[in-house]
CSV table of C-alpha atoms in Angstrom, one decimal:
chain,number,residue,atom,x,y,z
A,52,MET,CA,-0.1,0.1,0.0
A,53,ILE,CA,2.6,2.6,0.8
A,54,THR,CA,4.5,1.9,-2.6
A,55,ARG,CA,1.7,2.0,-4.5
A,56,LEU,CA,0.7,5.6,-3.0
A,57,THR,CA,4.8,7.1,-2.5
A,58,ALA,CA,4.5,5.5,-6.6
A,59,THR,CA,1.6,7.7,-7.1
A,60,TRP,CA,3.3,11.1,-5.3
A,61,GLN,CA,5.8,10.4,-7.4
A,62,ASP,CA,4.5,10.5,-10.5
A,63,ASP,CA,1.8,13.7,-9.3
A,64,HIS,CA,5.3,15.5,-8.5
A,65,ARG,CA,6.6,14.7,-11.6
A,66,ALA,CA,3.3,15.9,-13.7
A,67,PHE,CA,3.3,18.8,-11.4
A,68,MET,CA,6.9,19.8,-11.9
A,69,SER,CA,6.9,19.2,-15.5
A,70,ARG,CA,3.8,21.7,-16.2
A,71,ASP,CA,4.0,24.2,-18.7
A,72,LEU,CA,4.1,27.5,-17.0
A,73,THR,CA,3.5,29.7,-20.3
A,74,ASP,CA,-0.2,30.6,-19.2
A,75,ARG,CA,1.0,32.2,-15.7
A,76,ASP,CA,2.0,35.9,-14.7
A,77,TYR,CA,3.5,35.9,-10.9
A,78,VAL,CA,3.2,39.3,-9.7
A,79,TYR,CA,5.2,38.4,-7.4
A,80,VAL,CA,7.1,35.2,-5.7
A,81,PHE,CA,8.1,33.9,-2.6
A,82,ALA,CA,10.9,31.4,-1.9
A,83,ASP,CA,12.3,29.5,1.1
A,84,GLY,CA,13.9,26.5,1.7
A,85,VAL,CA,12.5,23.9,4.4
A,86,HIS,CA,15.4,22.2,5.7
A,87,PHE,CA,14.1,18.6,7.7
A,88,ASN,CA,16.6,17.0,10.2
A,89,VAL,CA,15.8,13.8,8.1
A,90,ARG,CA,19.4,12.8,6.7
A,91,LEU,CA,18.6,10.5,3.7
A,92,GLU,CA,22.8,10.8,2.6
A,93,GLU,CA,25.3,12.1,4.5
A,94,GLU,CA,23.3,16.3,4.2
A,95,ARG,CA,20.2,16.8,5.7
A,96,LEU,CA,17.0,17.2,3.2
A,97,CYS,CA,16.5,20.7,2.1
A,98,CYS,CA,13.0,21.2,0.1
A,99,LEU,CA,13.2,24.1,-2.0
A,100,VAL,CA,9.7,25.9,-2.5
A,101,ILE,CA,8.4,28.8,-4.2
A,102,LEU,CA,5.0,30.2,-3.7
A,103,GLY,CA,3.7,32.7,-7.0
A,104,VAL,CA,1.1,34.8,-6.7
A,105,ARG,CA,-1.2,36.0,-9.6
A,106,PRO,CA,-2.4,40.0,-10.3
A,107,ASP,CA,-5.3,38.8,-9.0
A,108,GLY,CA,-4.2,37.9,-5.7
A,109,THR,CA,-4.7,34.3,-6.5
A,110,LYS,CA,-1.3,32.1,-4.5
A,111,GLU,CA,-0.2,29.4,-5.8
A,112,LEU,CA,2.2,26.7,-5.4
A,113,VAL,CA,5.1,27.2,-8.1
A,114,ALA,CA,8.0,24.4,-7.1
A,115,VAL,CA,8.7,22.0,-4.8
A,116,ALA,CA,12.2,20.6,-5.4
A,117,ASP,CA,15.0,19.3,-3.4
A,118,GLY,CA,17.7,21.0,-2.9
A,119,TYR,CA,21.3,21.3,-1.6
A,120,ARG,CA,21.6,23.0,1.4
A,121,GLU,CA,20.0,26.8,-0.2
A,122,SER,CA,22.8,26.9,-2.7
A,123,LYS,CA,23.1,29.4,-5.6
A,124,ASP,CA,23.3,26.2,-7.8
A,125,SER,CA,20.1,24.1,-6.3
A,126,TRP,CA,18.2,27.8,-6.3
A,127,ALA,CA,19.1,28.5,-10.2
A,128,ALA,CA,18.6,24.6,-11.4
A,129,LEU,CA,14.9,25.1,-9.9
A,130,LEU,CA,14.7,28.9,-11.4
A,131,ARG,CA,16.2,28.3,-15.0
A,132,ASP,CA,13.7,24.9,-14.9
A,133,LEU,CA,10.2,27.2,-14.2
A,134,ARG,CA,11.7,29.6,-17.0
A,135,HIS,CA,12.3,26.9,-19.4
A,136,ARG,CA,9.1,25.9,-19.0
A,137,GLY,CA,7.5,29.3,-19.4
A,138,MET,CA,7.9,31.1,-16.3
A,139,ARG,CA,7.9,35.1,-17.2
A,140,ALA,CA,10.0,37.1,-14.6
A,141,PRO,CA,8.3,38.2,-11.7
A,142,VAL,CA,8.2,41.8,-10.6
A,143,LEU,CA,9.5,41.2,-7.0
A,144,GLY,CA,11.2,37.8,-5.7
A,145,VAL,CA,10.4,37.9,-1.7
A,146,GLY,CA,13.1,35.5,0.5
A,147,ASP,CA,14.7,35.4,3.6
A,148,GLY,CA,18.2,35.7,4.2
A,149,ALA,CA,19.7,32.9,1.9
A,150,LEU,CA,22.0,34.3,0.1
A,151,GLY,CA,22.0,31.3,-2.7
A,152,PHE,CA,18.1,32.4,-3.7
A,153,TRP,CA,19.4,36.1,-4.3
A,154,ALA,CA,22.4,34.9,-6.1
A,155,ALA,CA,20.3,32.7,-8.3
A,156,LEU,CA,17.8,35.0,-9.3
A,157,ARG,CA,19.7,37.9,-10.2
A,158,ASP,CA,21.4,35.4,-12.7
A,159,VAL,CA,18.0,33.6,-14.2
A,160,PHE,CA,15.3,37.1,-13.7
A,161,PRO,CA,17.6,40.1,-13.4
A,162,GLU,CA,14.7,42.4,-14.0
A,163,THR,CA,13.0,41.2,-11.1
A,164,LYS,CA,13.4,42.9,-7.8
A,165,GLU,CA,14.1,41.8,-4.6
A,166,GLN,CA,12.4,42.1,-1.5
A,167,ARG,CA,13.4,40.9,2.2
A,168,CYS,CA,11.2,38.5,3.9
A,169,TRP,CA,9.1,40.5,6.5
A,170,VAL,CA,8.3,37.4,8.7
A,171,HIS,CA,12.1,36.6,8.9
A,172,LYS,CA,13.2,40.2,9.2
A,173,CYS,CA,10.8,40.2,12.4
A,174,ALA,CA,12.6,37.3,14.2
A,175,ASN,CA,15.5,38.6,13.5
A,176,VAL,CA,15.0,41.6,15.1
A,177,LEU,CA,12.9,40.5,17.9
A,178,ASP,CA,15.4,37.7,18.4
A,179,ALA,CA,17.4,40.2,19.4
A,180,LEU,CA,15.9,42.1,21.7
A,181,PRO,CA,15.1,41.8,25.6
A,182,LYS,CA,12.1,39.3,25.7
A,183,SER,CA,10.4,41.9,27.9
A,184,ILE,CA,9.9,44.2,25.2
A,185,GLN,CA,9.2,41.6,22.6
A,186,PRO,CA,5.3,42.1,22.4
A,187,LEU,CA,5.6,45.4,21.9
A,188,ALA,CA,8.3,45.3,19.5
A,189,ARG,CA,6.1,43.0,17.3
A,190,LYS,CA,3.1,45.4,17.3
A,191,MET,CA,5.8,48.1,16.2
A,192,LEU,CA,7.2,46.8,13.5
A,193,ALA,CA,3.8,45.7,12.2
A,194,GLU,CA,3.1,49.3,12.0
A,195,ILE,CA,6.4,49.8,9.9
A,196,ARG,CA,5.4,47.0,8.0
A,197,ASP,CA,1.8,48.5,7.1
A,198,ALA,CA,2.6,51.8,6.5
A,199,GLU,CA,0.8,53.9,4.1
A,200,ASP,CA,4.4,54.3,2.6
A,201,ARG,CA,8.4,54.6,2.8
A,202,ASP,CA,8.2,57.9,4.7
A,203,HIS,CA,5.7,56.8,7.5
A,204,ALA,CA,7.9,53.2,7.7
A,205,ARG,CA,10.7,55.5,8.6
A,206,ASP,CA,8.6,57.3,11.0
A,207,ALA,CA,7.8,54.1,12.7
A,208,ALA,CA,11.1,52.6,12.7
A,209,LYS,CA,12.2,55.8,14.5
A,210,ALA,CA,9.2,55.2,16.6
A,211,PHE,CA,10.2,51.7,17.6
A,212,GLU,CA,14.1,52.6,18.4
A,213,ALA,CA,12.7,55.7,20.8
A,214,GLU,CA,10.1,53.4,22.4
A,215,SER,CA,12.7,50.3,22.7
A,216,GLY,CA,15.3,52.3,24.0
A,217,GLN,CA,17.9,50.5,22.3
A,218,VAL,CA,18.8,49.1,18.7
A,219,ALA,CA,19.0,45.3,17.8
A,220,LYS,CA,22.2,43.9,18.1
A,221,GLY,CA,24.0,43.9,14.7
A,222,ARG,CA,23.5,46.7,12.0
A,223,ARG,CA,21.8,44.0,10.3
A,224,GLN,CA,18.9,43.6,12.4
A,225,ASP,CA,18.5,47.2,12.6
A,226,PRO,CA,14.9,48.0,12.2
A,227,ARG,CA,15.4,51.4,11.0
A,228,ARG,CA,17.5,49.6,7.9
A,229,LEU,CA,14.2,49.1,5.6
A,230,GLY,CA,16.7,48.6,2.8
A,231,SER,CA,14.8,46.1,0.4
A,232,ALA,CA,12.3,44.9,3.3
A,233,ALA,CA,10.4,47.9,2.1
A,234,ARG,CA,10.6,47.5,-1.8
A,235,PHE,CA,6.9,46.6,-1.7
A,236,PHE,CA,6.4,50.5,-1.2
A,237,ASP,CA,8.0,50.9,-5.1
A,238,PHE,CA,5.0,49.4,-6.6
A,239,PRO,CA,1.4,50.3,-6.9
A,240,LEU,CA,-1.6,48.6,-4.9
A,241,SER,CA,-2.6,47.3,-8.3
A,242,THR,CA,0.4,45.1,-8.6
A,243,GLY,CA,-0.6,43.5,-5.2
A,244,CYS,CA,3.2,44.1,-3.9
A,245,THR,CA,1.7,45.3,-0.6
């Protein structure tokens, strides 16, 4: 029974990962590597996942593939495969701080803008703060993310710093450094990138 189910799932996955994407437009894609503690070989398994958002806001699973950690080569192979199957460059690529995805995205879809994932950004900032101020910090980070424009986001970031009485350890976690985490402010609401 398990062997038959596994064979069916593998067939379904092969069909899913070979489907034509020429009729799909993704305004933006979310990319992340999911790491499992299962060791099938020398290295831990990493599953590369891409979720696409269409112009009407519909979210679709675009790809699920094995990867070697979150290396540039693994991400590039997946992105090249998607391009080969007809996927056009998304307007915005959203991901965490794993450098492999960003390097691969620049190579395969150089016109795609980069957006740092707010879930990961907030987790990193909160992790660098004392637990006693994390609930308030979480609310204030949401105000930065949900601001109506970049200027309001900068004001909210300054308020965060003033209220918390400190800046997160290390410049990379500094909430004032919006950088690519605020890229979505560059796009009108009609693209669905906010």
